[in-house]
Short mmCIF file of C-alpha atoms and ligand atoms in Angstrom, two decimals:
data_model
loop_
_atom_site.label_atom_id
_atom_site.label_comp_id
_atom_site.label_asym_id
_atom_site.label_seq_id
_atom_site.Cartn_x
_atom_site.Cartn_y
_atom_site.Cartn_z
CA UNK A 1 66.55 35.77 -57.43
CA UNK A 2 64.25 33.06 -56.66
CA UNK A 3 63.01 33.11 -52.45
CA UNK A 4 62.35 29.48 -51.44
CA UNK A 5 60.59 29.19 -48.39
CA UNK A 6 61.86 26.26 -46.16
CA UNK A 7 59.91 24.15 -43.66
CA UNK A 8 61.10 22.64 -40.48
CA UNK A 9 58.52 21.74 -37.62
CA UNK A 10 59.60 18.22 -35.98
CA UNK A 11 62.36 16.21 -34.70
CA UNK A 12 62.45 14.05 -38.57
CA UNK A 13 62.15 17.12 -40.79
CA UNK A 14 65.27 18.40 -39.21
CA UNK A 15 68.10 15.91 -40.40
CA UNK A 16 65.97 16.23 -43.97
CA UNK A 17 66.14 20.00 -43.75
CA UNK A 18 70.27 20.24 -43.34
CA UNK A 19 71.42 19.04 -46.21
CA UNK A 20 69.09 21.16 -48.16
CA UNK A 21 70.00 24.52 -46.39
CA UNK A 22 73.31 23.30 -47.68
CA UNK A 23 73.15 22.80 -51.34
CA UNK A 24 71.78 25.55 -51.78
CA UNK A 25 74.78 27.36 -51.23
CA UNK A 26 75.99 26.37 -55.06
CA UNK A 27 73.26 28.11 -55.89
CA UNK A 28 73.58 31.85 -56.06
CA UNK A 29 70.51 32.44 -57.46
CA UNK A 30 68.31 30.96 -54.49
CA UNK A 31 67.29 32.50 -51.32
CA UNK A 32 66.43 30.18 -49.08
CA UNK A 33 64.74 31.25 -45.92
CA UNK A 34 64.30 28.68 -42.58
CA UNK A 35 61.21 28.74 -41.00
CA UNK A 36 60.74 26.77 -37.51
CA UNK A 37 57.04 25.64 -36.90
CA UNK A 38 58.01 24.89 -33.27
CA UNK A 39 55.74 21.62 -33.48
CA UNK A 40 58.86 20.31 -31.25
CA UNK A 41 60.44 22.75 -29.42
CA UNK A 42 62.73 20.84 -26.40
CA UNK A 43 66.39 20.72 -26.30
CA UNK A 44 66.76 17.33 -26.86
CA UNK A 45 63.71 17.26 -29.37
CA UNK A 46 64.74 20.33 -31.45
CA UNK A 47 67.68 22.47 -30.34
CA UNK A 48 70.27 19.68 -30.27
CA UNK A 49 69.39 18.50 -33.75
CA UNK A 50 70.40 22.53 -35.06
CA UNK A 51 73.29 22.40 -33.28
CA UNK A 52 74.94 19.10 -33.73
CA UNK A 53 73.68 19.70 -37.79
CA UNK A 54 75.10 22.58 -38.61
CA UNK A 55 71.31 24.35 -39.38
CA UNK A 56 70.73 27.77 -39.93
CA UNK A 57 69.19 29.38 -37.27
CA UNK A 58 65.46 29.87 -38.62
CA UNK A 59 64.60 33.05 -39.75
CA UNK A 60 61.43 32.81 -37.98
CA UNK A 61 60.13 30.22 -35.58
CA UNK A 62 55.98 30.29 -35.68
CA UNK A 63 56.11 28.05 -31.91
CA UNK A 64 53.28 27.03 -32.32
CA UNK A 65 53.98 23.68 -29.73
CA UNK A 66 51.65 20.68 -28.67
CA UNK A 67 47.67 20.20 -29.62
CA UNK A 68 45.27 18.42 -30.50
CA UNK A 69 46.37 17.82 -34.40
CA UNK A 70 43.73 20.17 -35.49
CA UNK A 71 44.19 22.80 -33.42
CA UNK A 72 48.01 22.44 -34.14
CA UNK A 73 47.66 22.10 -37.84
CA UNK A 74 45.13 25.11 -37.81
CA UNK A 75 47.61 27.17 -35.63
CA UNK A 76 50.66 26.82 -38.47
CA UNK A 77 48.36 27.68 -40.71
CA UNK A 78 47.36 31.03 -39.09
CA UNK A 79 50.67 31.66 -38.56
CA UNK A 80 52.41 30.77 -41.65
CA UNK A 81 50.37 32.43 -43.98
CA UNK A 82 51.08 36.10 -43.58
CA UNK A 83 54.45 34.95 -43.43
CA UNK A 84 54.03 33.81 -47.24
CA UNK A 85 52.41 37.25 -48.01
CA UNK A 86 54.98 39.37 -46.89
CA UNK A 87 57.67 37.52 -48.45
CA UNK A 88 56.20 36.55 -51.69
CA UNK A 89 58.08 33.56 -52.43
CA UNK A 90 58.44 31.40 -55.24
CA UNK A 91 58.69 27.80 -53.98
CA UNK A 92 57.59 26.12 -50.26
CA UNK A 93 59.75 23.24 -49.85
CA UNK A 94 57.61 21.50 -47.34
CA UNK A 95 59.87 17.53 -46.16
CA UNK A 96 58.46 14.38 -44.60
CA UNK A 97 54.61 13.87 -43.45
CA UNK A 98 54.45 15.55 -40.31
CA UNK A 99 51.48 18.31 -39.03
CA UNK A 100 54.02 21.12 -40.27
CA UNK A 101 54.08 19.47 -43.72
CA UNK A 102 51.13 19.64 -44.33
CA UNK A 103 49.82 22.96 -42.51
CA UNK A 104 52.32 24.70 -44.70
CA UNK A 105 51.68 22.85 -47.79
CA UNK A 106 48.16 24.30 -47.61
CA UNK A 107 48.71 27.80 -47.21
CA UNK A 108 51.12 28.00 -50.01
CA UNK A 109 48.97 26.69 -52.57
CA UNK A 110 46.08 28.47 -51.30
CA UNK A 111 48.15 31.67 -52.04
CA UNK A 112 48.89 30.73 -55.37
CA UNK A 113 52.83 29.20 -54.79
CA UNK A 114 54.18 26.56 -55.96
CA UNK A 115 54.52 23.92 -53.55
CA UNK A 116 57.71 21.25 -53.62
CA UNK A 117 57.57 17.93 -51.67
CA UNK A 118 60.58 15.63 -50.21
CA UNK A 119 60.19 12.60 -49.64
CA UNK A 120 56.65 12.25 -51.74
CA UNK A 121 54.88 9.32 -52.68
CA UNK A 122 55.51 6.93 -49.60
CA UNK A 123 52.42 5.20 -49.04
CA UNK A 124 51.73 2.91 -45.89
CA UNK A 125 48.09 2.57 -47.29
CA UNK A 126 46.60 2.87 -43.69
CA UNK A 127 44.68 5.82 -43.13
CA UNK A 128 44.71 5.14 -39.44
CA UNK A 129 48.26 6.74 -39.75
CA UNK A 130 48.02 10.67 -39.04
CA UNK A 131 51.37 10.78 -41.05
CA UNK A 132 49.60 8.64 -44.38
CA UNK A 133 46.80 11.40 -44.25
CA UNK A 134 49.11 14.20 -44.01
CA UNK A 135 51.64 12.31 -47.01
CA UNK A 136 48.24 12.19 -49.47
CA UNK A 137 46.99 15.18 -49.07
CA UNK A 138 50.66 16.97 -49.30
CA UNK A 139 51.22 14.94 -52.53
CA UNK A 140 48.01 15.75 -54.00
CA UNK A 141 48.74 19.55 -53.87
CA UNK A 142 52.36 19.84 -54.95
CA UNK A 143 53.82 20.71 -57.94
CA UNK A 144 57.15 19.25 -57.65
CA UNK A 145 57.43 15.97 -55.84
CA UNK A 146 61.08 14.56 -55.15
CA UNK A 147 61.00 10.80 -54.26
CA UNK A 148 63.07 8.87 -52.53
CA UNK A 149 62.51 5.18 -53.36
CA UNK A 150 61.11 3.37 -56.20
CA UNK A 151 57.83 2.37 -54.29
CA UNK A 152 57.58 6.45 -54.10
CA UNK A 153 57.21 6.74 -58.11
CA UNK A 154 54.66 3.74 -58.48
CA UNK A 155 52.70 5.23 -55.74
CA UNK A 156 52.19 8.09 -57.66
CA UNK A 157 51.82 6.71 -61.09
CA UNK A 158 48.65 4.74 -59.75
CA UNK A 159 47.46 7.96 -58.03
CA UNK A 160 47.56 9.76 -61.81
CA UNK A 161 50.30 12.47 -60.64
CA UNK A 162 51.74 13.82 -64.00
CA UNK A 163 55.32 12.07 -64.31
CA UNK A 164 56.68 15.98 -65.41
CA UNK A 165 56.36 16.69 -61.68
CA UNK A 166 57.58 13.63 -60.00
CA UNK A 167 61.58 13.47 -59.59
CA UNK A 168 63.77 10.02 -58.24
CA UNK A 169 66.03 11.98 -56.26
CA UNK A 170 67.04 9.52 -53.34
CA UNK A 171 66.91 10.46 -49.48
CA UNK A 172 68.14 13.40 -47.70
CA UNK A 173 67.83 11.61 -44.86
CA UNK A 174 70.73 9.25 -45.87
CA UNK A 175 72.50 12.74 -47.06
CA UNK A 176 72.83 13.31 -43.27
CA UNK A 177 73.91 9.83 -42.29
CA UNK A 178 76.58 9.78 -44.30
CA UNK A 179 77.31 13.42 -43.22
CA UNK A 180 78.38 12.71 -39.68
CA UNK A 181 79.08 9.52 -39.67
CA UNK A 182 82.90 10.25 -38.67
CA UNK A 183 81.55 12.92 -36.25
CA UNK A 184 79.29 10.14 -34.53
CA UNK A 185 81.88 8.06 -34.28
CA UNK A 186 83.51 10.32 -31.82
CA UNK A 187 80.61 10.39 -29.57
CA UNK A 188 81.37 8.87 -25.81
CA UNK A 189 77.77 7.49 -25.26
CA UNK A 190 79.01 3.98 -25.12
CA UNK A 191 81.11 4.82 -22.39
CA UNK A 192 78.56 6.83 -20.27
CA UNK A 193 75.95 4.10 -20.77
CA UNK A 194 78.50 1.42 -19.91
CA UNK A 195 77.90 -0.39 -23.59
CA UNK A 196 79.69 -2.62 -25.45
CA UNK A 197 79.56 -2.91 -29.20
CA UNK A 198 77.18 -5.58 -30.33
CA UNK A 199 75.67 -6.28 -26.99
CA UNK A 200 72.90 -4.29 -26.49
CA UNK A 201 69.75 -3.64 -27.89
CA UNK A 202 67.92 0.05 -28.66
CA UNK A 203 64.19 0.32 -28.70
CA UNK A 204 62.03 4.17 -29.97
CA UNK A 205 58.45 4.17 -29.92
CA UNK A 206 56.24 6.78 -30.03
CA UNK A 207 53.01 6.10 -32.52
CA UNK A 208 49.56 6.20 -31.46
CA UNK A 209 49.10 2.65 -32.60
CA UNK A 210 51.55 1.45 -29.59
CA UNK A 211 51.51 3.60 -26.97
CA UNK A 212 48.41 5.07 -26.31
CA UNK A 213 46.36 2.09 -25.45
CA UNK A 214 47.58 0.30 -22.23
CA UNK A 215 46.86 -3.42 -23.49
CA UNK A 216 49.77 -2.91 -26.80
CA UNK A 217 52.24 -1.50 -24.03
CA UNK A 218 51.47 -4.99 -21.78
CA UNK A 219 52.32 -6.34 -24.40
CA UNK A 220 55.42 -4.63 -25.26
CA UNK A 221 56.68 -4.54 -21.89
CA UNK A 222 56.12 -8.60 -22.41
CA UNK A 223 58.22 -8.91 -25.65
CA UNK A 224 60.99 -6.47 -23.77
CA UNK A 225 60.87 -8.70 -20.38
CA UNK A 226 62.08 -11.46 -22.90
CA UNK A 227 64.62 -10.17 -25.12
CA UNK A 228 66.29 -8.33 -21.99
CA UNK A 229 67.15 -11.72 -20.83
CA UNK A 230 69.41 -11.74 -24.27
CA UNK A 231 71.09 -8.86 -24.31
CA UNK A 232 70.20 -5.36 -22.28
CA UNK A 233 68.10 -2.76 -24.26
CA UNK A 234 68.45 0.84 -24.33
CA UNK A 235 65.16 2.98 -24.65
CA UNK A 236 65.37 6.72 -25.64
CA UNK A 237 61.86 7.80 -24.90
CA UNK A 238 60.01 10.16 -26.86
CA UNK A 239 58.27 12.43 -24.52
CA UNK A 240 54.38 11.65 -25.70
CA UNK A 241 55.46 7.64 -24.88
CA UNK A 242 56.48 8.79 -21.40
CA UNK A 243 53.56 10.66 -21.01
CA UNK A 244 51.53 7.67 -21.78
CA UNK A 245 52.78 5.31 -19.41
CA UNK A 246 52.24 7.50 -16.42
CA UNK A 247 48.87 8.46 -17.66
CA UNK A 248 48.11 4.60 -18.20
CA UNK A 249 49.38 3.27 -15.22
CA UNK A 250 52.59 1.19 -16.86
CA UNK A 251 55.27 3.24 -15.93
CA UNK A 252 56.21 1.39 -13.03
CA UNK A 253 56.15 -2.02 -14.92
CA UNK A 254 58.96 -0.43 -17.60
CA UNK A 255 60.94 1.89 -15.29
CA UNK A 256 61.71 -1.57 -13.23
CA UNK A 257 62.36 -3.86 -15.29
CA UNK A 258 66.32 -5.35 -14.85
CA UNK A 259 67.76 -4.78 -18.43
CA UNK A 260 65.38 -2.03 -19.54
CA UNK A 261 67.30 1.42 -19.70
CA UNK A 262 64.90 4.40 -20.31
CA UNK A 263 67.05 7.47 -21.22
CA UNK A 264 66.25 10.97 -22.50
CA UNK A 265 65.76 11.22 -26.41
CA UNK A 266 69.32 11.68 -27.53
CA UNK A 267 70.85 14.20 -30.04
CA UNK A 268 71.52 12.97 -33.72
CA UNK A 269 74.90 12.09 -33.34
CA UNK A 270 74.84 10.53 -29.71
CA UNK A 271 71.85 8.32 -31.14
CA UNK A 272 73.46 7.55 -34.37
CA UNK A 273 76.70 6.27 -32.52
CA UNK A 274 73.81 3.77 -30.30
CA UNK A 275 72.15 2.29 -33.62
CA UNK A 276 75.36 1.73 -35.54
CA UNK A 277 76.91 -0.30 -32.57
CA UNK A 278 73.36 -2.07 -31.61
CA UNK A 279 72.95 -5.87 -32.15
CA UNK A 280 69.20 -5.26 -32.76
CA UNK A 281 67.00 -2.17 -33.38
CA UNK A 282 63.20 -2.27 -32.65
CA UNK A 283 61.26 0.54 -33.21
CA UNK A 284 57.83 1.84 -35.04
CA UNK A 285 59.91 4.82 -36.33
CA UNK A 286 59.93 5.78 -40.36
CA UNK A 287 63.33 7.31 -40.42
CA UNK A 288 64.83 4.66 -38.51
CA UNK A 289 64.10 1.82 -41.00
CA UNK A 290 65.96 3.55 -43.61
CA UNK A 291 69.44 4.22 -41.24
CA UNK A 292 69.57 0.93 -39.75
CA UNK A 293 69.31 -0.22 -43.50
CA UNK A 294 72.49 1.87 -43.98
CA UNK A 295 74.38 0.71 -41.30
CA UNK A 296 73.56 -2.71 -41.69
CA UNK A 297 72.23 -3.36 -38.50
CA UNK A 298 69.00 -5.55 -38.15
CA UNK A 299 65.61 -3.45 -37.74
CA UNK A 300 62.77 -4.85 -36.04
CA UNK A 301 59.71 -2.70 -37.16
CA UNK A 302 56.87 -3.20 -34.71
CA UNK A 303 53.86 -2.03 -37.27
CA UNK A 304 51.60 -4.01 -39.25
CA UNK A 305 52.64 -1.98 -42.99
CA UNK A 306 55.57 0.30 -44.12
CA UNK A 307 55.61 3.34 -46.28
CA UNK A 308 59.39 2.76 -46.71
CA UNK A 309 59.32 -1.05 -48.46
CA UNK A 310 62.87 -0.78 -49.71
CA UNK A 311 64.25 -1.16 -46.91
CA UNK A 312 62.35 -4.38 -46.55
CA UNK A 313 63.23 -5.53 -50.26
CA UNK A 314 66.91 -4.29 -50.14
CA UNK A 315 67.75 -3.45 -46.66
CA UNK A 316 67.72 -5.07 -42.97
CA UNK A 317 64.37 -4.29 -41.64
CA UNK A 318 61.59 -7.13 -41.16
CA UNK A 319 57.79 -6.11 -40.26
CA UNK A 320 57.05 -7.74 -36.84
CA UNK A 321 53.36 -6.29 -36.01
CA UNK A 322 52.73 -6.45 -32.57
CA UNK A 323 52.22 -9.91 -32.05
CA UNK A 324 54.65 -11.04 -29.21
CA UNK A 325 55.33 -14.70 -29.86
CA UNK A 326 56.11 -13.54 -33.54
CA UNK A 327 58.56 -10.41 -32.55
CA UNK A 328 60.32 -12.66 -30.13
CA UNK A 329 61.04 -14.87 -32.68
CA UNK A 330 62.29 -12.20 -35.29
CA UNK A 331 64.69 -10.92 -32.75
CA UNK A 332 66.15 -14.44 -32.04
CA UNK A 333 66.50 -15.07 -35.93
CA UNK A 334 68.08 -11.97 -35.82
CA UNK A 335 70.58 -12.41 -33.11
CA UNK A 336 71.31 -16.10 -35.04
CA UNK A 337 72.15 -14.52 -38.46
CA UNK A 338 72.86 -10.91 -38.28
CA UNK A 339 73.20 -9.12 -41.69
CA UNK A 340 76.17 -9.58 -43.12
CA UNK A 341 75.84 -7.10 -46.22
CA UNK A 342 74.21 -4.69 -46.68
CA UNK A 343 72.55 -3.27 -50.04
CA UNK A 344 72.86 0.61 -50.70
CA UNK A 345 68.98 1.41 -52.07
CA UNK A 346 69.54 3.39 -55.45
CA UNK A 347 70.75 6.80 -55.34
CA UNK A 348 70.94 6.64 -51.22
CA UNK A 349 74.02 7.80 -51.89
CA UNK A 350 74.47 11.34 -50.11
CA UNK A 351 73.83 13.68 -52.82
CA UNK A 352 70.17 13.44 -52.71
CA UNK A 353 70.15 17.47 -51.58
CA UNK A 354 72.60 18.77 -54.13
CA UNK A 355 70.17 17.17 -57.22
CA UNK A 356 66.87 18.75 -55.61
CA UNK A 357 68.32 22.56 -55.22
CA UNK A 358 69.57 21.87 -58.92
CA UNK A 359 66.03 21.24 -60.20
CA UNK A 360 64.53 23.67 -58.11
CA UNK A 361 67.53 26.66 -59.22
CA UNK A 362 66.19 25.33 -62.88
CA UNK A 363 62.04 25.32 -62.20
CA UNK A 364 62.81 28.91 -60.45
C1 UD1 B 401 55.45 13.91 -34.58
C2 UD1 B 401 54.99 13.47 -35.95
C3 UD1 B 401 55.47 12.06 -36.24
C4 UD1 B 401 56.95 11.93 -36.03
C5 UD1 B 401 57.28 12.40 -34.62
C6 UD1 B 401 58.75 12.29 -34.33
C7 UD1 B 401 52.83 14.37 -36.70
C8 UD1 B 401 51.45 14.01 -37.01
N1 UD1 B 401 53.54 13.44 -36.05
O1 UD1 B 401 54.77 13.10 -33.64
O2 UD1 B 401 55.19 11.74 -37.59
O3 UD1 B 401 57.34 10.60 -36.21
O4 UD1 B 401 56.86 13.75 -34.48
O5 UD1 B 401 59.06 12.70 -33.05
O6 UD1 B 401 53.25 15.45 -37.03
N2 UD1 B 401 56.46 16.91 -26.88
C9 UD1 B 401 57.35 17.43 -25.98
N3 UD1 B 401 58.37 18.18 -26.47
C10 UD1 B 401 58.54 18.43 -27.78
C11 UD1 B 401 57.60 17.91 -28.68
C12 UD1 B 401 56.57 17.13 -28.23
O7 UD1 B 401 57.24 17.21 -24.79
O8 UD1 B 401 59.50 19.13 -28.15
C13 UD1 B 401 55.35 16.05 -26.39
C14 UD1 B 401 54.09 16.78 -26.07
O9 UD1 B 401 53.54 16.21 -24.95
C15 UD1 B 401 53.21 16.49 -27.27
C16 UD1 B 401 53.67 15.10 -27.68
O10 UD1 B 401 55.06 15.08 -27.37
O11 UD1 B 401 51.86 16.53 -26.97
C17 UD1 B 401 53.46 14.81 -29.14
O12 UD1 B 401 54.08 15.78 -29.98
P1 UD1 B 401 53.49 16.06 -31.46
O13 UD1 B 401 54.33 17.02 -32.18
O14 UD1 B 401 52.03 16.35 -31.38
O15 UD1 B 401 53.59 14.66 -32.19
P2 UD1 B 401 54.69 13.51 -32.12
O16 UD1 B 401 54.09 12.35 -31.42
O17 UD1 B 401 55.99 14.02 -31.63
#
């Protein structure tokens, strides 16, 4: 019996973590435990996503909540590591580049276990990114590193990461997409936001780089004042960007804006149903460059680099930086020619999960 300790801490390792809990069920020989780092711990940031996913409840939840990153990162460490000495286990499966990821990823190998990686060897190659630190470092301690795009394996190549560790297993995250598609479909959010198909817009942000400095989000709420004349836009809010804009003075320039609808963050399916149907997507999100990419539906990426370039190469989504003249002008290309197909990256094909419980059932 091999005990793999699993790691779930915020709202983007969740739809990774589902489809993993799941294959391991062909898997007799595993036994996986769920541990909750409680790095997001709302309803609508955590609960919602368990529920609407089908997740295990976690057989422990550390709740360790909102810090500074250090004093976060420090705190899942405390916490997490007499968790790995009482249970002994042979694998942490550690998903995305979040503080959890890489609070957990530490302990493990400083306890001697072996330490397994989804979604390595994305690279935005800006160290300003909290999440680029947090993907290096994980990478550079784990033994088994499951990729999801080719960019993933080059990455690693050039960073001299032995190629008997590194496996192209494709993206859990699309595992879950194509999960509950059907289900989304039956979602009434349309109807309670009064939407039609094709005729709005949806907008998430949430990194440092745009909303904690009060000039970007002029800026923003510039580009927005523009494109609302278009079509309406939709706005889930993440709670750190609503913090921001009170604390910097701008919330009264969004929250009155004709056209601009701020809403609570959604639940998966609820916000799945929104970007399928959207005639544009902006956002400075990771996860959301890859699912627009699925569903075909343009992506506006308001950063100046991705760590996900397939979906650039092969997919919908166009880098648009923060300049406003120059996202303006993406969106209205958009709007002219709207993808019309759209290419399936290799091996986004759902089964991403199933192939890394096999390989881990094997390395157990
Ligand atoms: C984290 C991840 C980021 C990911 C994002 C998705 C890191 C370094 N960052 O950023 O990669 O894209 O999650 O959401 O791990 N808050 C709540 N309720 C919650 C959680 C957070 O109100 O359930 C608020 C708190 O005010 C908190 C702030 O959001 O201070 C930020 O939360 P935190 O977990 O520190 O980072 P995120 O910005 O969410």
């Amino acid at each position: 019996m091999s005990v793999i300790l699993n790691i779930c801490g915020a709202r983007p390792n969740f739809m990774k973590i589902a489809p993993l809990m799941r294959a391991y069920h062909e898997h007799p020989t595993i036994r996986p435990l769920l541990i909750h780092t409680g790095q997001h711990y709302d309803t609508n940031m955590s609960t919602l996503f368990f529920d609407q996913l089908g997740i295990p409840k976690p057989d422990l939840n550390l709740e360790v909540g909102s810090a500074s990153h250090a004093v976060q990162t420090a705190q899942i460490m405390e916490r997490f590591e007499p968790i790995v000495k009482e249970h002994k286990p042979d694998w942490v499966v550690v998903v995305g580049d979040v503080n959890s990821t890489v609070a957990c990823g530490l302990v493990a190998v400083k306890l001697g276990v072996r330490l397994a990686h989804v979604e390595a060897g994305l690279r935005s190659f800006d160290r300003a990114m909290p999440e680029e630190i947090n993907r290096v470092v994980t990478d550079s301690i784990s033994d088994l590193l499951f990729v999801s795009e080719p960019s993933g394996l080059e990455n690693l190549k050039h960073e001299g990461v032995p190629d008997e560790r590194v496996h192209f297993v494709g993206n859990v995250m699309i595992d879950t997409l194509r999960a509950n598609r059907d289900k989304a479909e039956q979602s009434r959010v349309l109807d309670e936001l009064k939407l039609a198909k094709g005729q709005y817009n949806v907008v998430t942000l949430h990194r440092p780089s745009n909303v904690d400095d009060p000039v970007m989000l002029g800026r923003i709420a510039d580009v927005f004042d523009e494109i609302r004349k278009d079509l309406p836009i939709v706005f889930p809010m993440h709670p750190r960007t609503l913090a921001n804009l009170g604390r910097l003075g701008v919330a009264e320039r969004f929250q009155s804006m004709d056209g601009l609808r701020i809403v609570e963050p959604m639940g998966y399916l609820d916000f799945l149903k929104l970007m399928a149907n959207a005639a544009v997507v902006l956002t400075d999100s990771g996860g959301i460059q890859e699912e627009t990419t699925i569903l075909g539906v343009s992506c506006l990426t308001m950063r100046e680099n991705t760590e996900r370039p397939v979906t650039i190469t092969q997919g919908t989504n166009t880098l648009v930086g923060t300049d406003g003249a120059k996202i303006v002008s993406e969106y209205r290309r958009c709007r002219q020619s709207p993808p019309t197909t759209a290419q399936v990256p290799e091996k986004w094909d759902g089964r991403a999960a199933e192939r890394i419980a096999a390989i881990l059932a094997d390395a157990s």
